[in-house]
Amino acid sequence: MSPDSDPDDLELSDLEEDALHDLQLGIEYVHRAYGDLLRFHHELGHAMDRLGDAEDQLREAGHEEWADGLRDEHLPAGAVSDRWTYELVEEFSTDFLEDVDAFEDEVRDGLADGLRHVAERRQQRRIRERARRE
């Protein structure tokens, strides 16, 4: 189906429409979570850069022991279970995001001939028709 297709041409029950709508909303939230994970990855990267600067400044100020602690214990440590954030981003992207996107595509293809946002298209049509009548 093309993006300009009429969603009313679909043989879709109310329950199927609701399920498809909830699935699509869920996928959108998964993408938002991925964006938050990327933001976390970037924020932590900036934090680590500042800690690196602090290491240099501590060393320059004669505090070798603290500088060595940053260098040896904190800077190389992972964010979660000794894993760096890029590893979390990659795993989330390939092991979850891609799979759930493919599943949503499969369900949407099976229920709505691939048409996205069926509920929203139907709502848009109803609102516009009401506006023309009144």
XYZ file of C-alpha atoms in Angstrom, residues 15-132:
118
model
C -9.023 -5.050 17.970
C -6.396 -5.477 15.238
C -6.254 -1.714 14.733
C -5.789 -1.197 18.481
C -3.073 -3.853 18.632
C -1.246 -2.372 15.655
C -1.518 1.116 17.141
C -0.144 -0.033 20.515
C 2.662 -1.919 18.776
C 3.617 1.141 16.773
C 3.513 3.375 19.859
C 5.651 0.855 21.705
C 8.185 0.875 18.875
C 8.283 4.665 18.976
C 9.072 4.497 22.691
C 11.812 1.934 22.000
C 13.349 4.426 19.575
C 13.074 7.181 22.177
C 14.808 4.914 24.693
C 17.560 4.301 22.128
C 17.941 8.069 21.775
C 18.250 8.346 25.553
C 20.871 5.588 25.514
C 22.824 7.500 22.851
C 22.508 10.667 24.912
C 23.802 8.748 27.977
C 26.704 7.432 25.880
C 27.640 10.959 24.758
C 27.185 12.517 28.202
C 29.358 9.889 29.843
C 31.974 10.362 27.131
C 32.101 14.087 27.927
C 32.299 13.279 31.647
C 35.236 10.954 31.038
C 36.997 13.687 29.044
C 36.640 16.008 32.041
C 37.941 13.304 34.381
C 40.927 12.947 32.040
C 41.507 16.682 32.327
C 41.262 16.393 36.114
C 43.870 13.614 36.052
C 46.277 15.867 34.180
C 45.621 18.785 36.532
C 46.024 16.664 39.650
C 49.299 15.297 38.322
C 50.489 18.796 37.433
C 49.560 19.983 40.939
C 51.718 17.239 42.438
C 48.953 14.798 43.421
C 50.313 11.713 41.653
C 48.368 9.227 43.799
C 44.973 10.737 42.958
C 45.939 11.179 39.314
C 47.011 7.530 39.191
C 43.683 6.527 40.797
C 41.746 8.282 38.048
C 43.991 6.826 35.351
C 44.050 3.270 36.678
C 40.672 2.756 38.344
C 38.053 5.171 37.099
C 38.868 6.115 33.511
C 39.223 2.552 32.185
C 36.204 1.260 34.137
C 33.054 0.390 32.270
C 29.757 2.120 32.886
C 27.842 -1.108 33.556
C 29.465 -4.411 34.536
C 32.803 -3.285 33.087
C 31.169 -2.549 29.716
C 31.653 0.769 28.033
C 28.630 2.669 26.761
C 29.472 2.121 23.093
C 29.135 -1.611 23.750
C 25.690 -1.069 25.276
C 24.652 1.094 22.315
C 25.828 -1.499 19.795
C 24.175 -4.407 21.582
C 20.890 -2.557 22.034
C 20.889 -1.543 18.383
C 21.701 -4.939 16.882
C 20.188 -7.326 19.414
C 16.979 -5.515 20.275
C 16.146 -2.477 18.162
C 16.648 -4.165 14.787
C 14.701 -7.245 15.896
C 11.734 -5.337 17.289
C 11.624 -3.089 14.190
C 11.560 -6.161 11.934
C 8.776 -7.686 14.048
C 6.704 -4.500 13.781
C 7.242 -4.477 9.996
C 6.041 -8.087 9.811
C 2.896 -7.403 11.844
C 2.133 -4.187 9.942
C 2.618 -5.979 6.606
C 0.308 -8.790 7.715
C -2.443 -6.623 9.199
C -2.308 -3.377 7.244
C -0.533 -4.146 3.969
C 2.465 -2.202 5.314
C 0.516 1.016 5.886
C 1.875 2.976 8.830
C -0.205 4.901 11.367
C -3.576 3.433 10.414
C -5.313 4.673 13.576
C -3.918 8.179 13.096
C -4.921 8.229 9.412
C -8.460 7.210 10.327
C -8.592 9.803 13.104
C -7.294 12.475 10.724
C -9.998 11.598 8.178
C -12.778 11.716 10.822
C -11.627 15.094 12.144
C -11.370 16.613 8.695
C -14.753 15.240 7.646
C -16.332 16.665 10.799
C -14.735 20.051 10.127
C -16.145 20.103 6.595
